[in-house]
XYZ file of C-alpha atoms in Angstrom:
351
model
C 82.643 97.436 -15.880
C 80.958 94.361 -17.564
C 77.673 96.166 -17.827
C 79.518 99.141 -20.050
C 81.038 96.340 -22.333
C 77.776 94.751 -22.772
C 76.137 98.048 -23.776
C 78.854 98.269 -26.487
C 78.320 94.790 -27.573
C 74.905 95.294 -27.871
C 75.274 98.542 -29.742
C 77.728 96.553 -31.911
C 75.223 94.139 -32.690
C 72.584 96.518 -33.553
C 74.855 98.071 -36.115
C 75.818 94.821 -37.725
C 71.952 93.921 -37.961
C 70.586 97.177 -39.206
C 73.525 98.423 -41.219
C 75.673 95.772 -41.701
C 78.493 97.206 -40.363
C 81.090 95.178 -37.860
C 82.437 97.339 -35.188
C 86.188 97.912 -34.458
C 86.770 97.473 -30.772
C 90.198 98.874 -29.628
C 90.990 98.252 -25.730
C 94.223 99.949 -24.660
C 95.780 98.213 -21.746
C 93.653 94.947 -22.008
C 95.716 93.242 -19.201
C 93.739 95.687 -16.814
C 90.490 94.120 -17.636
C 89.704 91.187 -15.057
C 88.640 87.804 -15.872
C 84.831 88.784 -15.997
C 85.629 91.847 -18.236
C 87.540 89.781 -20.745
C 84.830 86.787 -20.533
C 82.008 89.151 -21.583
C 84.007 90.133 -24.685
C 84.091 86.665 -25.685
C 80.494 86.042 -27.424
C 80.876 89.032 -29.496
C 84.252 88.304 -30.602
C 83.451 84.647 -31.459
C 80.530 85.558 -33.517
C 82.151 88.476 -35.229
C 80.124 91.100 -33.890
C 83.322 93.113 -33.183
C 86.839 93.095 -34.510
C 88.988 93.224 -31.052
C 92.270 94.868 -31.073
C 93.730 94.874 -27.598
C 97.135 96.624 -26.940
C 99.116 95.616 -23.821
C 102.547 96.324 -22.428
C 102.305 93.139 -20.486
C 102.897 89.458 -21.629
C 99.536 88.771 -23.013
C 100.208 84.798 -22.390
C 100.105 85.952 -18.744
C 97.577 88.439 -18.410
C 94.867 87.631 -21.004
C 92.422 84.834 -20.616
C 93.398 81.734 -22.432
C 89.977 81.614 -24.323
C 90.364 84.930 -25.414
C 93.985 84.250 -26.622
C 92.965 81.289 -28.567
C 90.464 83.549 -30.727
C 93.343 85.996 -31.355
C 96.278 86.450 -33.142
C 99.467 87.925 -31.228
C 101.686 90.522 -32.737
C 104.872 91.324 -30.579
C 105.932 94.795 -30.980
C 109.749 95.291 -30.360
C 111.273 98.353 -28.601
C 112.531 101.150 -30.936
C 116.225 101.249 -31.888
C 118.371 104.430 -31.177
C 118.211 104.840 -35.028
C 114.359 104.681 -34.995
C 114.273 107.183 -32.344
C 116.629 109.516 -33.923
C 114.522 109.483 -37.056
C 111.443 110.290 -34.938
C 113.084 113.394 -33.181
C 114.181 114.485 -36.613
C 110.809 114.354 -38.115
C 109.251 116.134 -34.975
C 111.965 119.106 -35.390
C 110.694 119.209 -39.074
C 106.981 118.670 -38.810
C 105.244 122.108 -38.864
C 101.921 120.829 -38.155
C 102.254 118.291 -35.399
C 106.007 118.939 -34.396
C 108.333 122.031 -33.594
C 108.890 122.827 -37.330
C 107.680 126.250 -36.828
C 110.713 127.097 -34.505
C 113.927 127.943 -35.610
C 115.929 125.201 -33.690
C 119.444 123.905 -33.850
C 120.857 121.048 -32.128
C 124.699 120.333 -31.781
C 126.026 117.051 -33.056
C 125.207 113.936 -31.074
C 122.272 115.647 -29.208
C 119.596 113.551 -31.013
C 121.529 110.079 -30.656
C 122.205 111.314 -26.742
C 118.398 111.135 -26.243
C 117.768 108.217 -28.352
C 120.138 106.025 -26.162
C 118.962 107.408 -22.863
C 115.446 106.717 -23.623
C 115.863 103.028 -23.814
C 113.501 102.489 -26.710
C 110.873 104.652 -25.551
C 110.034 107.386 -27.999
C 107.566 109.284 -25.820
C 110.747 109.871 -23.321
C 112.619 111.175 -26.121
C 109.938 113.561 -27.279
C 109.562 114.775 -23.451
C 113.110 115.397 -23.665
C 113.041 117.229 -26.929
C 110.083 119.224 -25.991
C 111.515 120.258 -22.582
C 114.958 121.156 -23.936
C 113.132 123.638 -26.635
C 110.606 125.103 -24.096
C 113.326 125.723 -21.679
C 115.972 127.291 -23.695
C 115.400 131.029 -24.747
C 116.487 131.890 -28.341
C 119.448 133.807 -29.113
C 119.136 135.798 -32.551
C 116.110 133.941 -33.316
C 117.737 130.720 -32.903
C 116.932 128.008 -30.378
C 120.206 126.277 -29.773
C 120.115 122.944 -27.908
C 123.728 121.812 -26.515
C 124.612 118.495 -25.131
C 124.532 120.339 -21.460
C 120.956 121.374 -22.271
C 120.123 117.895 -23.563
C 121.757 116.213 -20.310
C 119.581 118.502 -18.229
C 116.440 117.809 -20.087
C 116.543 114.008 -19.539
C 118.890 113.782 -16.570
C 118.775 109.908 -16.027
C 118.533 107.077 -18.439
C 115.296 105.354 -18.645
C 115.682 101.795 -17.745
C 113.818 99.118 -19.456
C 112.577 97.037 -16.884
C 109.260 95.963 -15.112
C 109.556 94.194 -11.839
C 106.528 91.775 -12.449
C 106.627 91.331 -16.305
C 108.793 90.113 -18.983
C 111.726 92.182 -18.196
C 111.781 91.040 -14.629
C 111.855 87.339 -15.446
C 114.098 87.818 -18.520
C 116.800 89.706 -17.000
C 116.879 87.076 -14.002
C 117.055 84.412 -16.416
C 120.166 86.279 -18.212
C 121.622 86.825 -14.901
C 121.823 83.026 -13.792
C 122.772 81.777 -17.420
C 125.592 84.311 -17.293
C 126.871 83.020 -14.000
C 126.252 79.578 -15.581
C 128.403 80.247 -18.440
C 131.345 81.613 -16.448
C 130.970 85.226 -17.645
C 131.710 87.325 -14.591
C 131.297 90.515 -16.671
C 127.955 89.648 -18.005
C 126.745 88.644 -14.540
C 127.630 91.780 -13.111
C 125.809 93.700 -15.986
C 122.522 91.990 -15.208
C 123.114 92.317 -11.404
C 123.459 96.019 -11.944
C 120.207 96.314 -14.044
C 118.258 94.337 -11.287
C 119.558 96.504 -8.607
C 118.922 99.728 -10.503
C 115.381 98.490 -11.200
C 114.827 98.211 -7.706
C 114.740 94.435 -7.156
C 114.878 93.335 -3.552
C 118.375 91.956 -2.377
C 116.439 88.880 -1.339
C 115.134 88.304 -4.834
C 118.700 88.592 -6.216
C 120.221 86.300 -3.588
C 117.909 83.639 -3.862
C 118.961 83.351 -7.752
C 122.762 83.221 -6.477
C 122.264 80.329 -3.895
C 120.136 78.517 -6.460
C 123.170 78.981 -8.980
C 125.541 78.038 -6.614
C 123.997 74.742 -5.858
C 122.710 73.979 -9.254
C 125.535 74.842 -11.266
C 128.634 74.856 -9.312
C 127.706 72.005 -6.796
C 130.591 69.637 -5.668
C 132.951 71.312 -8.142
C 133.310 73.773 -5.350
C 130.995 73.525 -2.242
C 132.448 76.995 -1.042
C 130.071 78.528 -3.435
C 127.011 77.705 -1.516
C 128.483 78.665 1.610
C 129.337 82.103 0.139
C 126.095 82.472 -1.779
C 124.121 81.840 1.634
C 126.579 84.087 3.534
C 125.862 86.831 1.078
C 122.321 86.411 1.194
C 122.230 86.933 4.843
C 124.598 89.787 4.767
C 122.571 91.451 1.930
C 119.318 91.240 3.892
C 121.263 92.444 7.328
C 122.920 95.366 5.530
C 120.377 96.603 2.616
C 120.916 98.620 -0.375
C 123.199 100.348 -1.176
C 125.926 98.607 0.517
C 124.153 95.214 -0.189
C 125.455 95.390 -3.822
C 128.957 94.757 -2.884
C 127.971 91.426 -0.968
C 126.004 90.368 -3.706
C 128.651 91.289 -6.211
C 131.426 89.224 -4.321
C 129.090 86.306 -4.413
C 128.181 86.653 -8.227
C 131.823 86.877 -9.052
C 132.716 83.728 -7.075
C 130.151 81.671 -8.524
C 130.687 82.985 -12.306
C 134.286 82.257 -11.910
C 133.999 78.748 -10.147
C 134.310 75.440 -11.702
C 131.001 74.141 -12.702
C 129.150 70.748 -12.286
C 125.681 70.070 -12.343
C 125.703 66.108 -11.961
C 126.172 66.524 -8.362
C 122.800 68.140 -7.283
C 120.802 67.175 -10.559
C 121.205 63.766 -9.541
C 118.174 64.289 -7.221
C 115.967 64.321 -10.155
C 116.866 61.096 -11.318
C 116.496 59.751 -7.690
C 112.975 61.249 -7.688
C 112.050 59.906 -11.154
C 112.573 56.181 -9.604
C 110.618 57.045 -6.827
C 107.621 57.562 -9.368
C 108.425 54.707 -12.023
C 110.074 51.788 -9.895
C 108.144 49.510 -7.312
C 109.285 49.664 -3.717
C 109.426 46.702 -1.230
C 110.526 48.943 1.636
C 113.596 49.972 3.448
C 116.265 46.732 3.641
C 115.997 44.720 6.914
C 119.346 45.743 8.409
C 119.163 49.494 7.602
C 115.982 49.635 9.646
C 115.896 51.426 12.892
C 117.018 48.867 15.660
C 117.015 51.222 18.605
C 113.601 50.431 20.135
C 112.648 47.559 22.179
C 111.485 44.506 19.920
C 113.481 45.840 16.914
C 115.658 42.500 16.949
C 112.582 40.440 17.241
C 111.219 42.200 13.729
C 114.570 40.965 12.255
C 116.235 44.592 12.281
C 119.770 43.140 12.432
C 122.725 42.943 9.956
C 123.745 46.331 9.991
C 127.696 46.956 9.589
C 128.836 50.142 11.283
C 131.074 51.757 8.636
C 133.641 53.402 11.259
C 134.399 49.748 12.475
C 136.178 49.149 9.148
C 139.350 50.350 7.303
C 138.747 53.747 5.631
C 135.414 54.118 7.327
C 133.767 52.102 4.685
C 132.495 48.621 4.273
C 130.433 46.992 1.436
C 126.912 46.387 2.066
C 123.663 47.250 0.390
C 122.156 50.651 0.774
C 119.748 51.140 -2.107
C 116.419 49.177 -1.959
C 116.198 45.856 -3.625
C 114.576 47.076 -6.856
C 117.309 49.877 -7.347
C 120.387 47.667 -6.738
C 123.196 48.970 -9.017
C 121.545 52.021 -9.783
C 123.879 54.944 -10.185
C 122.598 58.587 -9.890
C 126.005 60.409 -9.374
C 128.628 60.373 -11.675
C 131.732 62.840 -10.795
C 132.491 65.436 -13.676
C 135.946 66.343 -15.112
C 136.830 69.033 -12.573
C 139.695 68.665 -9.912
C 137.546 68.397 -6.984
C 135.154 65.791 -8.248
C 138.051 63.744 -9.699
C 139.691 63.965 -6.224
C 136.390 62.707 -4.635
C 136.118 59.612 -7.460
C 139.668 58.962 -6.610
C 138.772 58.621 -2.982
C 135.878 56.524 -3.366
C 137.631 53.975 -5.704
C 140.534 54.015 -3.253
C 138.260 52.910 -0.207
C 136.393 50.495 -2.105
C 139.403 48.635 -3.444
C 140.828 48.520 -0.249
C 137.706 46.882 1.309
C 137.541 44.342 -1.382
């Protein structure tokens, strides 16, 4: 609590005043400290009474107060490679003081590598598998012989590098969307499988698929949004494990569909004009003319498109200040080129 922290700070201040010694304060899992606890550290960190080292498995930019971050240097520790973990396991087998060097242990080829790959960069998981295998295998002729079957039994399931609320959660979701956008169905399925295995909800996954269908496929294939929404509804209705088949179908459709973002991202250009351009109101001929008195107010002049050839008539639809503004430009895919040709055709006939 805050009171405990202040006691530590007071003790550190006394050591500095009496002995001239600064205190090294190490806080493990610092992200578990709330704002008040983190704020209590600030004065002593700022005046140099303590040298603070905080360790966290979460993204400090999300979990640590900005004031504390600004007084800190951030070091990112990467996951261990399989080679790193193999070296650690070999060291554990040889170390007589802190490892298993006192025992006569023999491992079949590939066992250490298998544990290294199954532990997904977590040395503790690999150590636990090694220890379990050694302790559960009776020696024969004084030798503890670890076979691949024993190695598999000692770890059973690969540790999935994933956290449902931290960096992995957002990074994998980002890779998932970018793989669909990049038309790589195999990569998209990989990230989908990783999210499913990690326990993401079908709703979370389906939302990303629907967004991608609208943002990245757009009018190049409007059916993508229909399939994405149908998959979202069906996955919610069915639930896992069968929902993975439904989500996979939608993912493959979107990953292999033609792409166009100008069709939907045009909305952002239109919204920007709302902020940057003046607005004199809806043009008179477009205003509501159904109520009594509308004609007296001048709400006349609208041309009903269906009364004209090709159901099109040239008239002003944009506000006066935005006349001639173009937001949507069809892209070079088959469907949008057909749309562009259709618009050219009806406009030329009318003229």
